[in-house]
PDB file of C-alpha atoms in Angstrom:
ATOM      1  CA  UNK A1380     -10.444 100.650 -65.162  1.00  0.00           C
ATOM      2  CA  UNK A1381     -13.066  98.304 -66.567  1.00  0.00           C
ATOM      3  CA  UNK A1382     -16.428  98.174 -64.809  1.00  0.00           C
ATOM      4  CA  UNK A1383     -17.892  94.820 -63.740  1.00  0.00           C
ATOM      5  CA  UNK A1384     -21.382  95.708 -62.469  1.00  0.00           C
ATOM      6  CA  UNK A1385     -23.625  94.029 -59.925  1.00  0.00           C
ATOM      7  CA  UNK A1386     -21.311  91.662 -58.070  1.00  0.00           C
ATOM      8  CA  UNK A1387     -22.966  88.718 -56.324  1.00  0.00           C
ATOM      9  CA  UNK A1388     -22.388  87.730 -52.711  1.00  0.00           C
ATOM     10  CA  UNK A1389     -23.602  84.290 -51.595  1.00  0.00           C
ATOM     11  CA  UNK A1390     -23.738  84.058 -47.805  1.00  0.00           C
ATOM     12  CA  UNK A1391     -24.676  80.752 -46.142  1.00  0.00           C
ATOM     13  CA  UNK A1392     -25.736  80.486 -42.516  1.00  0.00           C
ATOM     14  CA  UNK A1393     -23.368  77.563 -41.941  1.00  0.00           C
ATOM     15  CA  UNK A1394     -20.859  75.258 -43.496  1.00  0.00           C
ATOM     16  CA  UNK A1395     -22.351  72.254 -45.317  1.00  0.00           C
ATOM     17  CA  UNK A1396     -25.397  74.263 -46.408  1.00  0.00           C
ATOM     18  CA  UNK A1397     -25.138  73.873 -50.170  1.00  0.00           C
ATOM     19  CA  UNK A1398     -23.311  77.117 -50.853  1.00  0.00           C
ATOM     20  CA  UNK A1399     -20.884  75.395 -53.225  1.00  0.00           C
ATOM     21  CA  UNK A1400     -23.784  73.969 -55.241  1.00  0.00           C
ATOM     22  CA  UNK A1401     -25.335  77.426 -55.495  1.00  0.00           C
ATOM     23  CA  UNK A1402     -21.927  78.861 -56.394  1.00  0.00           C
ATOM     24  CA  UNK A1403     -21.503  76.283 -59.172  1.00  0.00           C
ATOM     25  CA  UNK A1404     -25.032  76.821 -60.450  1.00  0.00           C
ATOM     26  CA  UNK A1405     -24.586  80.571 -60.838  1.00  0.00           C
ATOM     27  CA  UNK A1406     -21.141  80.143 -62.381  1.00  0.00           C
ATOM     28  CA  UNK A1407     -22.568  77.568 -64.836  1.00  0.00           C
ATOM     29  CA  UNK A1408     -24.562  80.348 -66.499  1.00  0.00           C
ATOM     30  CA  UNK A1409     -21.267  81.553 -67.947  1.00  0.00           C
ATOM     31  CA  UNK A1410     -22.079  85.135 -66.950  1.00  0.00           C
ATOM     32  CA  UNK A1411     -20.849  85.360 -63.358  1.00  0.00           C
ATOM     33  CA  UNK A1412     -17.739  83.772 -61.885  1.00  0.00           C
ATOM     34  CA  UNK A1413     -18.485  83.220 -58.208  1.00  0.00           C
ATOM     35  CA  UNK A1414     -15.172  82.971 -56.406  1.00  0.00           C
ATOM     36  CA  UNK A1415     -14.661  80.768 -53.363  1.00  0.00           C
ATOM     37  CA  UNK A1416     -14.454  81.609 -49.681  1.00  0.00           C
ATOM     38  CA  UNK A1417     -12.097  84.274 -48.412  1.00  0.00           C
ATOM     39  CA  UNK A1418     -11.205  82.766 -45.045  1.00  0.00           C
ATOM     40  CA  UNK A1419     -13.001  85.615 -43.305  1.00  0.00           C
ATOM     41  CA  UNK A1420     -11.261  88.341 -45.313  1.00  0.00           C
ATOM     42  CA  UNK A1421     -14.584  89.990 -46.176  1.00  0.00           C
ATOM     43  CA  UNK A1422     -15.244  90.402 -42.450  1.00  0.00           C
ATOM     44  CA  UNK A1423     -11.766  91.866 -42.013  1.00  0.00           C
ATOM     45  CA  UNK A1424     -12.283  94.302 -44.899  1.00  0.00           C
ATOM     46  CA  UNK A1425     -15.499  95.552 -43.338  1.00  0.00           C
ATOM     47  CA  UNK A1426     -13.878  95.797 -39.920  1.00  0.00           C
ATOM     48  CA  UNK A1427     -11.129  97.911 -41.497  1.00  0.00           C
ATOM     49  CA  UNK A1428     -13.688 100.169 -43.152  1.00  0.00           C
ATOM     50  CA  UNK A1429     -15.449 100.566 -39.796  1.00  0.00           C
ATOM     51  CA  UNK A1430     -12.145 101.666 -38.279  1.00  0.00           C
ATOM     52  CA  UNK A1431     -11.570 104.215 -41.027  1.00  0.00           C
ATOM     53  CA  UNK A1432     -15.116 105.510 -40.699  1.00  0.00           C
ATOM     54  CA  UNK A1433     -14.651 106.079 -36.979  1.00  0.00           C
ATOM     55  CA  UNK A1434     -11.253 107.745 -37.240  1.00  0.00           C
ATOM     56  CA  UNK A1435     -12.366 110.092 -40.034  1.00  0.00           C
ATOM     57  CA  UNK A1436     -15.732 110.990 -38.460  1.00  0.00           C
ATOM     58  CA  UNK A1437     -16.573 114.192 -36.635  1.00  0.00           C
ATOM     59  CA  UNK A1438     -15.981 113.902 -32.865  1.00  0.00           C
ATOM     60  CA  UNK A1439     -19.690 114.539 -32.275  1.00  0.00           C
ATOM     61  CA  UNK A1440     -20.491 111.114 -33.736  1.00  0.00           C
ATOM     62  CA  UNK A1441     -20.595 108.302 -31.214  1.00  0.00           C
ATOM     63  CA  UNK A1442     -19.297 104.847 -32.132  1.00  0.00           C
ATOM     64  CA  UNK A1443     -19.151 101.734 -29.921  1.00  0.00           C
ATOM     65  CA  UNK A1444     -16.927 102.706 -26.979  1.00  0.00           C
ATOM     66  CA  UNK A1445     -15.489 105.753 -28.761  1.00  0.00           C
ATOM     67  CA  UNK A1446     -16.211 108.950 -30.648  1.00  0.00           C
ATOM     68  CA  UNK A1447     -15.257 110.056 -34.112  1.00  0.00           C
ATOM     69  CA  UNK A1448     -11.551 110.751 -34.490  1.00  0.00           C
ATOM     70  CA  UNK A1449     -11.862 113.927 -36.526  1.00  0.00           C
ATOM     71  CA  UNK A1450      -9.474 112.668 -39.200  1.00  0.00           C
ATOM     72  CA  UNK A1451     -11.613 114.016 -42.017  1.00  0.00           C
ATOM     73  CA  UNK A1452     -11.659 117.529 -40.604  1.00  0.00           C
ATOM     74  CA  UNK A1453      -7.918 117.324 -39.976  1.00  0.00           C
ATOM     75  CA  UNK A1454      -7.428 116.407 -43.627  1.00  0.00           C
ATOM     76  CA  UNK A1455      -9.401 119.423 -44.860  1.00  0.00           C
ATOM     77  CA  UNK A1456      -7.317 121.752 -42.699  1.00  0.00           C
ATOM     78  CA  UNK A1457      -4.140 119.996 -43.776  1.00  0.00           C
ATOM     79  CA  UNK A1458      -4.668 120.421 -47.510  1.00  0.00           C
ATOM     80  CA  UNK A1459      -5.646 124.067 -47.018  1.00  0.00           C
ATOM     81  CA  UNK A1460      -2.388 124.871 -45.220  1.00  0.00           C
ATOM     82  CA  UNK A1461       1.067 125.580 -46.702  1.00  0.00           C
ATOM     83  CA  UNK A1462       3.462 122.642 -46.533  1.00  0.00           C
ATOM     84  CA  UNK A1463       5.757 124.547 -44.180  1.00  0.00           C
ATOM     85  CA  UNK A1464       2.959 124.642 -41.606  1.00  0.00           C
ATOM     86  CA  UNK A1465       2.055 120.947 -41.775  1.00  0.00           C
ATOM     87  CA  UNK A1466       4.276 119.845 -38.860  1.00  0.00           C
ATOM     88  CA  UNK A1467       2.591 122.433 -36.615  1.00  0.00           C
ATOM     89  CA  UNK A1468      -0.853 120.956 -37.119  1.00  0.00           C
ATOM     90  CA  UNK A1469      -2.592 118.235 -35.127  1.00  0.00           C
ATOM     91  CA  UNK A1470      -2.131 115.269 -37.465  1.00  0.00           C
ATOM     92  CA  UNK A1471      -2.430 112.334 -35.066  1.00  0.00           C
ATOM     93  CA  UNK A1472      -5.635 111.212 -36.813  1.00  0.00           C
ATOM     94  CA  UNK A1473      -4.915 112.678 -40.240  1.00  0.00           C
ATOM     95  CA  UNK A1474      -6.690 110.441 -42.774  1.00  0.00           C
ATOM     96  CA  UNK A1475      -7.814 110.722 -46.407  1.00  0.00           C
ATOM     97  CA  UNK A1476     -11.582 111.224 -46.860  1.00  0.00           C
ATOM     98  CA  UNK A1477     -13.645 108.203 -45.924  1.00  0.00           C
ATOM     99  CA  UNK A1478     -15.552 108.313 -49.212  1.00  0.00           C
ATOM    100  CA  UNK A1479     -12.278 107.918 -51.072  1.00  0.00           C
ATOM    101  CA  UNK A1480     -11.273 105.029 -48.827  1.00  0.00           C
ATOM    102  CA  UNK A1481     -14.525 103.258 -49.740  1.00  0.00           C
ATOM    103  CA  UNK A1482     -13.904 104.010 -53.413  1.00  0.00           C
ATOM    104  CA  UNK A1483     -10.400 102.592 -53.083  1.00  0.00           C
ATOM    105  CA  UNK A1484     -11.711  99.403 -51.487  1.00  0.00           C
ATOM    106  CA  UNK A1485     -14.298  99.051 -54.251  1.00  0.00           C
ATOM    107  CA  UNK A1486     -11.598  99.550 -56.893  1.00  0.00           C
ATOM    108  CA  UNK A1487      -9.289  97.019 -55.231  1.00  0.00           C
ATOM    109  CA  UNK A1488     -11.920  94.283 -55.028  1.00  0.00           C
ATOM    110  CA  UNK A1489     -13.226  95.027 -58.511  1.00  0.00           C
ATOM    111  CA  UNK A1490      -9.758  94.827 -59.990  1.00  0.00           C
ATOM    112  CA  UNK A1491      -8.809  91.711 -58.055  1.00  0.00           C
ATOM    113  CA  UNK A1492     -11.958  89.664 -58.617  1.00  0.00           C
ATOM    114  CA  UNK A1493     -13.601  91.369 -61.584  1.00  0.00           C
ATOM    115  CA  UNK A1494     -10.548  91.595 -63.791  1.00  0.00           C
ATOM    116  CA  UNK A1495      -9.631  87.946 -63.318  1.00  0.00           C
ATOM    117  CA  UNK A1496     -13.231  86.915 -63.963  1.00  0.00           C
ATOM    118  CA  UNK A1497     -13.379  89.059 -67.099  1.00  0.00           C
ATOM    119  CA  UNK A1498     -10.131  87.568 -68.397  1.00  0.00           C
ATOM    120  CA  UNK A1499     -11.773  84.153 -68.165  1.00  0.00           C
ATOM    121  CA  UNK A1500     -14.833  85.193 -70.109  1.00  0.00           C
ATOM    122  CA  UNK A1501     -17.259  86.239 -67.360  1.00  0.00           C
ATOM    123  CA  UNK A1502     -19.110  89.559 -67.364  1.00  0.00           C
ATOM    124  CA  UNK A1503     -19.461  89.793 -63.578  1.00  0.00           C
ATOM    125  CA  UNK A1504     -17.922  88.387 -60.420  1.00  0.00           C
ATOM    126  CA  UNK A1505     -19.197  87.066 -57.138  1.00  0.00           C
ATOM    127  CA  UNK A1506     -17.930  85.646 -53.842  1.00  0.00           C
ATOM    128  CA  UNK A1507     -19.427  82.970 -51.606  1.00  0.00           C
ATOM    129  CA  UNK A1508     -18.885  82.771 -47.854  1.00  0.00           C
ATOM    130  CA  UNK A1509     -20.060  80.770 -44.849  1.00  0.00           C
ATOM    131  CA  UNK A1510     -18.793  82.971 -42.035  1.00  0.00           C
ATOM    132  CA  UNK A1511     -20.107  86.432 -42.942  1.00  0.00           C
ATOM    133  CA  UNK A1512     -22.972  88.014 -41.026  1.00  0.00           C
ATOM    134  CA  UNK A1513     -25.487  90.748 -41.810  1.00  0.00           C
ATOM    135  CA  UNK A1514     -23.078  93.470 -40.699  1.00  0.00           C
ATOM    136  CA  UNK A1515     -20.619  92.396 -43.383  1.00  0.00           C
ATOM    137  CA  UNK A1516     -23.402  92.192 -45.978  1.00  0.00           C
ATOM    138  CA  UNK A1517     -24.565  95.706 -45.071  1.00  0.00           C
ATOM    139  CA  UNK A1518     -21.003  96.996 -45.335  1.00  0.00           C
ATOM    140  CA  UNK A1519     -20.538  95.386 -48.747  1.00  0.00           C
ATOM    141  CA  UNK A1520     -23.842  96.839 -49.892  1.00  0.00           C
ATOM    142  CA  UNK A1521     -22.455 100.297 -49.077  1.00  0.00           C
ATOM    143  CA  UNK A1522     -19.265  99.525 -51.001  1.00  0.00           C
ATOM    144  CA  UNK A1523     -21.198  98.016 -53.936  1.00  0.00           C
ATOM    145  CA  UNK A1524     -24.657  99.660 -54.031  1.00  0.00           C
ATOM    146  CA  UNK A1525     -25.637  97.591 -57.076  1.00  0.00           C
ATOM    147  CA  UNK A1526     -24.576  94.248 -55.567  1.00  0.00           C
ATOM    148  CA  UNK A1527     -26.860  91.231 -55.371  1.00  0.00           C
ATOM    149  CA  UNK A1528     -27.048  89.156 -52.181  1.00  0.00           C
ATOM    150  CA  UNK A1529     -28.187  85.550 -51.800  1.00  0.00           C
ATOM    151  CA  UNK A1530     -28.715  84.360 -48.214  1.00  0.00           C
ATOM    152  CA  UNK A1531     -28.749  80.542 -48.067  1.00  0.00           C
ATOM    153  CA  UNK A1532     -30.142  78.472 -45.198  1.00  0.00           C
ATOM    154  CA  UNK A1533     -30.419  74.706 -44.764  1.00  0.00           C
ATOM    155  CA  UNK A1534     -32.179  72.550 -42.174  1.00  0.00           C
ATOM    156  CA  UNK A1535     -29.746  72.555 -39.224  1.00  0.00           C
ATOM    157  CA  UNK A1536     -30.224  68.835 -38.563  1.00  0.00           C
ATOM    158  CA  UNK A1537     -28.912  68.086 -42.048  1.00  0.00           C
ATOM    159  CA  UNK A1538     -26.176  70.679 -41.638  1.00  0.00           C
ATOM    160  CA  UNK A1539     -25.024  69.180 -38.352  1.00  0.00           C
ATOM    161  CA  UNK A1540     -25.191  65.628 -39.681  1.00  0.00           C
ATOM    162  CA  UNK A1541     -22.944  66.580 -42.591  1.00  0.00           C
ATOM    163  CA  UNK A1542     -20.541  68.400 -40.271  1.00  0.00           C
ATOM    164  CA  UNK A1543     -20.429  65.410 -37.928  1.00  0.00           C
ATOM    165  CA  UNK A1544     -19.676  63.090 -40.839  1.00  0.00           C
ATOM    166  CA  UNK A1545     -16.753  65.330 -41.706  1.00  0.00           C
ATOM    167  CA  UNK A1546     -15.353  64.794 -38.196  1.00  0.00           C
ATOM    168  CA  UNK A1547     -16.790  68.083 -36.948  1.00  0.00           C
ATOM    169  CA  UNK A1548     -14.717  70.130 -39.410  1.00  0.00           C
ATOM    170  CA  UNK A1549     -11.522  69.482 -37.460  1.00  0.00           C
ATOM    171  CA  UNK A1550     -12.908  70.305 -34.011  1.00  0.00           C
ATOM    172  CA  UNK A1551     -13.125  68.005 -31.039  1.00  0.00           C
ATOM    173  CA  UNK A1552     -16.555  66.308 -30.758  1.00  0.00           C
ATOM    174  CA  UNK A1553     -18.664  67.217 -27.763  1.00  0.00           C
ATOM    175  CA  UNK A1554     -20.990  69.827 -26.304  1.00  0.00           C
ATOM    176  CA  UNK A1555     -18.879  72.893 -27.098  1.00  0.00           C
ATOM    177  CA  UNK A1556     -18.419  72.008 -30.763  1.00  0.00           C
ATOM    178  CA  UNK A1557     -22.087  71.152 -31.199  1.00  0.00           C
ATOM    179  CA  UNK A1558     -23.139  74.425 -29.590  1.00  0.00           C
ATOM    180  CA  UNK A1559     -20.655  76.462 -31.627  1.00  0.00           C
ATOM    181  CA  UNK A1560     -22.010  75.138 -34.925  1.00  0.00           C
ATOM    182  CA  UNK A1561     -25.614  75.414 -33.742  1.00  0.00           C
ATOM    183  CA  UNK A1562     -25.218  79.030 -32.612  1.00  0.00           C
ATOM    184  CA  UNK A1563     -23.437  79.912 -35.843  1.00  0.00           C
ATOM    185  CA  UNK A1564     -26.450  78.642 -37.774  1.00  0.00           C
ATOM    186  CA  UNK A1565     -28.931  80.339 -35.454  1.00  0.00           C
ATOM    187  CA  UNK A1566     -27.285  83.747 -35.394  1.00  0.00           C
ATOM    188  CA  UNK A1567     -26.740  84.010 -39.137  1.00  0.00           C
ATOM    189  CA  UNK A1568     -30.137  82.568 -40.046  1.00  0.00           C
ATOM    190  CA  UNK A1569     -31.889  85.081 -37.799  1.00  0.00           C
ATOM    191  CA  UNK A1570     -29.879  87.952 -39.256  1.00  0.00           C
ATOM    192  CA  UNK A1571     -30.565  86.875 -42.839  1.00  0.00           C
ATOM    193  CA  UNK A1572     -34.326  86.925 -42.144  1.00  0.00           C
ATOM    194  CA  UNK A1573     -34.015  90.523 -41.019  1.00  0.00           C
ATOM    195  CA  UNK A1574     -31.776  91.757 -43.826  1.00  0.00           C
ATOM    196  CA  UNK A1575     -34.363  93.811 -45.688  1.00  0.00           C
ATOM    197  CA  UNK A1576     -32.399  93.369 -48.918  1.00  0.00           C
ATOM    198  CA  UNK A1577     -31.173  90.521 -51.074  1.00  0.00           C
ATOM    199  CA  UNK A1578     -32.912  87.157 -51.545  1.00  0.00           C
ATOM    200  CA  UNK A1579     -33.193  84.358 -49.004  1.00  0.00           C
ATOM    201  CA  UNK A1580     -33.053  80.790 -50.293  1.00  0.00           C
ATOM    202  CA  UNK A1581     -33.728  77.521 -48.507  1.00  0.00           C
ATOM    203  CA  UNK A1582     -31.433  74.784 -49.756  1.00  0.00           C
ATOM    204  CA  UNK A1583     -34.273  72.260 -49.706  1.00  0.00           C
ATOM    205  CA  UNK A1584     -36.365  74.439 -52.031  1.00  0.00           C
ATOM    206  CA  UNK A1585     -33.431  75.127 -54.313  1.00  0.00           C
ATOM    207  CA  UNK A1586     -32.843  71.442 -55.026  1.00  0.00           C
ATOM    208  CA  UNK A1587     -36.495  70.318 -55.137  1.00  0.00           C
ATOM    209  CA  UNK A1588     -38.532  73.146 -56.678  1.00  0.00           C
ATOM    210  CA  UNK A1589     -37.492  74.059 -60.259  1.00  0.00           C
ATOM    211  CA  UNK A1590     -39.079  77.484 -59.826  1.00  0.00           C
ATOM    212  CA  UNK A1591     -36.613  78.497 -57.116  1.00  0.00           C
ATOM    213  CA  UNK A1592     -33.417  78.356 -59.249  1.00  0.00           C
ATOM    214  CA  UNK A1593     -35.339  80.316 -61.873  1.00  0.00           C
ATOM    215  CA  UNK A1594     -36.201  82.995 -59.340  1.00  0.00           C
ATOM    216  CA  UNK A1595     -32.587  83.105 -58.208  1.00  0.00           C
ATOM    217  CA  UNK A1596     -31.368  83.815 -61.738  1.00  0.00           C
ATOM    218  CA  UNK A1597     -34.156  86.336 -62.323  1.00  0.00           C
ATOM    219  CA  UNK A1598     -33.092  88.169 -59.155  1.00  0.00           C
ATOM    220  CA  UNK A1599     -29.475  88.117 -60.327  1.00  0.00           C
ATOM    221  CA  UNK A1600     -30.632  89.466 -63.709  1.00  0.00           C
ATOM    222  CA  UNK A1601     -29.159  86.566 -65.684  1.00  0.00           C
ATOM    223  CA  UNK A1602     -30.939  85.429 -68.820  1.00  0.00           C
ATOM    224  CA  UNK A1603     -28.669  82.435 -69.466  1.00  0.00           C
ATOM    225  CA  UNK A1604     -29.733  79.175 -67.865  1.00  0.00           C
ATOM    226  CA  UNK A1605     -27.716  76.091 -66.856  1.00  0.00           C
ATOM    227  CA  UNK A1606     -28.924  72.702 -68.135  1.00  0.00           C
ATOM    228  CA  UNK A1607     -32.192  71.717 -66.473  1.00  0.00           C
ATOM    229  CA  UNK A1608     -30.557  68.684 -64.844  1.00  0.00           C
ATOM    230  CA  UNK A1609     -27.482  70.535 -63.595  1.00  0.00           C
ATOM    231  CA  UNK A1610     -28.513  70.514 -59.924  1.00  0.00           C
ATOM    232  CA  UNK A1611     -29.364  66.795 -59.949  1.00  0.00           C
ATOM    233  CA  UNK A1612     -26.154  65.850 -61.737  1.00  0.00           C
ATOM    234  CA  UNK A1613     -23.794  68.278 -60.015  1.00  0.00           C
ATOM    235  CA  UNK A1614     -20.880  66.304 -58.634  1.00  0.00           C
ATOM    236  CA  UNK A1615     -19.048  67.102 -55.434  1.00  0.00           C
ATOM    237  CA  UNK A1616     -15.749  65.692 -54.302  1.00  0.00           C
ATOM    238  CA  UNK A1617     -16.015  66.309 -50.557  1.00  0.00           C
ATOM    239  CA  UNK A1618     -17.058  62.910 -49.213  1.00  0.00           C
ATOM    240  CA  UNK A1619     -18.223  61.905 -45.755  1.00  0.00           C
ATOM    241  CA  UNK A1620     -15.624  60.293 -43.501  1.00  0.00           C
ATOM    242  CA  UNK A1621     -18.241  57.956 -42.004  1.00  0.00           C
ATOM    243  CA  UNK A1622     -22.004  57.498 -41.835  1.00  0.00           C
ATOM    244  CA  UNK A1623     -22.785  57.915 -38.146  1.00  0.00           C
ATOM    245  CA  UNK A1624     -26.208  59.491 -37.442  1.00  0.00           C
ATOM    246  CA  UNK A1625     -26.896  62.301 -35.035  1.00  0.00           C
ATOM    247  CA  UNK A1626     -27.414  60.892 -31.565  1.00  0.00           C
ATOM    248  CA  UNK A1627     -30.615  61.435 -29.595  1.00  0.00           C
ATOM    249  CA  UNK A1628     -28.661  63.724 -27.271  1.00  0.00           C
ATOM    250  CA  UNK A1629     -27.326  65.817 -30.178  1.00  0.00           C
ATOM    251  CA  UNK A1630     -30.778  66.209 -31.690  1.00  0.00           C
ATOM    252  CA  UNK A1631     -32.288  67.096 -28.326  1.00  0.00           C
ATOM    253  CA  UNK A1632     -29.704  69.794 -27.644  1.00  0.00           C
ATOM    254  CA  UNK A1633     -30.179  71.251 -31.120  1.00  0.00           C
ATOM    255  CA  UNK A1634     -33.951  71.292 -30.677  1.00  0.00           C
ATOM    256  CA  UNK A1635     -33.525  73.101 -27.353  1.00  0.00           C
ATOM    257  CA  UNK A1636     -31.226  75.740 -28.860  1.00  0.00           C
ATOM    258  CA  UNK A1637     -32.742  76.168 -32.306  1.00  0.00           C
ATOM    259  CA  UNK A1638     -36.444  75.280 -32.281  1.00  0.00           C
ATOM    260  CA  UNK A1639     -37.706  78.888 -32.383  1.00  0.00           C
ATOM    261  CA  UNK A1640     -35.476  79.882 -35.300  1.00  0.00           C
ATOM    262  CA  UNK A1641     -36.189  76.626 -37.121  1.00  0.00           C
ATOM    263  CA  UNK A1642     -39.910  77.383 -37.003  1.00  0.00           C
ATOM    264  CA  UNK A1643     -39.256  80.742 -38.643  1.00  0.00           C
ATOM    265  CA  UNK A1644     -37.832  78.875 -41.641  1.00  0.00           C
ATOM    266  CA  UNK A1645     -40.448  76.132 -41.692  1.00  0.00           C
ATOM    267  CA  UNK A1646     -38.179  73.415 -40.316  1.00  0.00           C
TER     268      UNK A1646
END
């Protein structure tokens, strides 16, 4: 199988944060094809890997609300036993080695995304998401130790204004929807600050400071550069449904929920 090294994962702390612009910018280099959102599939993949890790682990290991299932030890006994004796063994949690499961997941994603990217002339592949947290990023880092991670954050007032002007992304307007989007931003933004790996990027800096896109590409180890005016001229086709501002009540609730985290990002 071909090798497509150093995949790129772009994680935004909310919808309407500029992740598509960053995705387009990286793809414009011609070196990395950054695929679109997975609908939460990356979270599901990591949840599946967590399940396999638990079921294969030694029973002495403690996981949330359960212990290791011993599937790895059962496998070692199974392969060291004649076939005629297999039905007599305890095989309720019989599972292939966890390391091979991780390798299989890496091979699947590399073939699916990397091969298609390579066929279209790109050396590497990436994926952008708006609903993945630090746990998913950490899981993907274990699957792809050479991966690059970009954590994107935007001023939540601008995020919420854009979401509101898209009719709240299909949700009913009101307190619950406002809080859901605000907490999504807060939780992911706080986790991204604490990642300890990857590169954090503020959307405002990315579009206003020419040095920031340069640092992004340096971090991604890309020598090719998009046109200098690409960010300013990048066109999007997702238009606002209306131009209503955030109300005083909406801004006040956001300030109450988010002020501490906003200060951490200089907002």
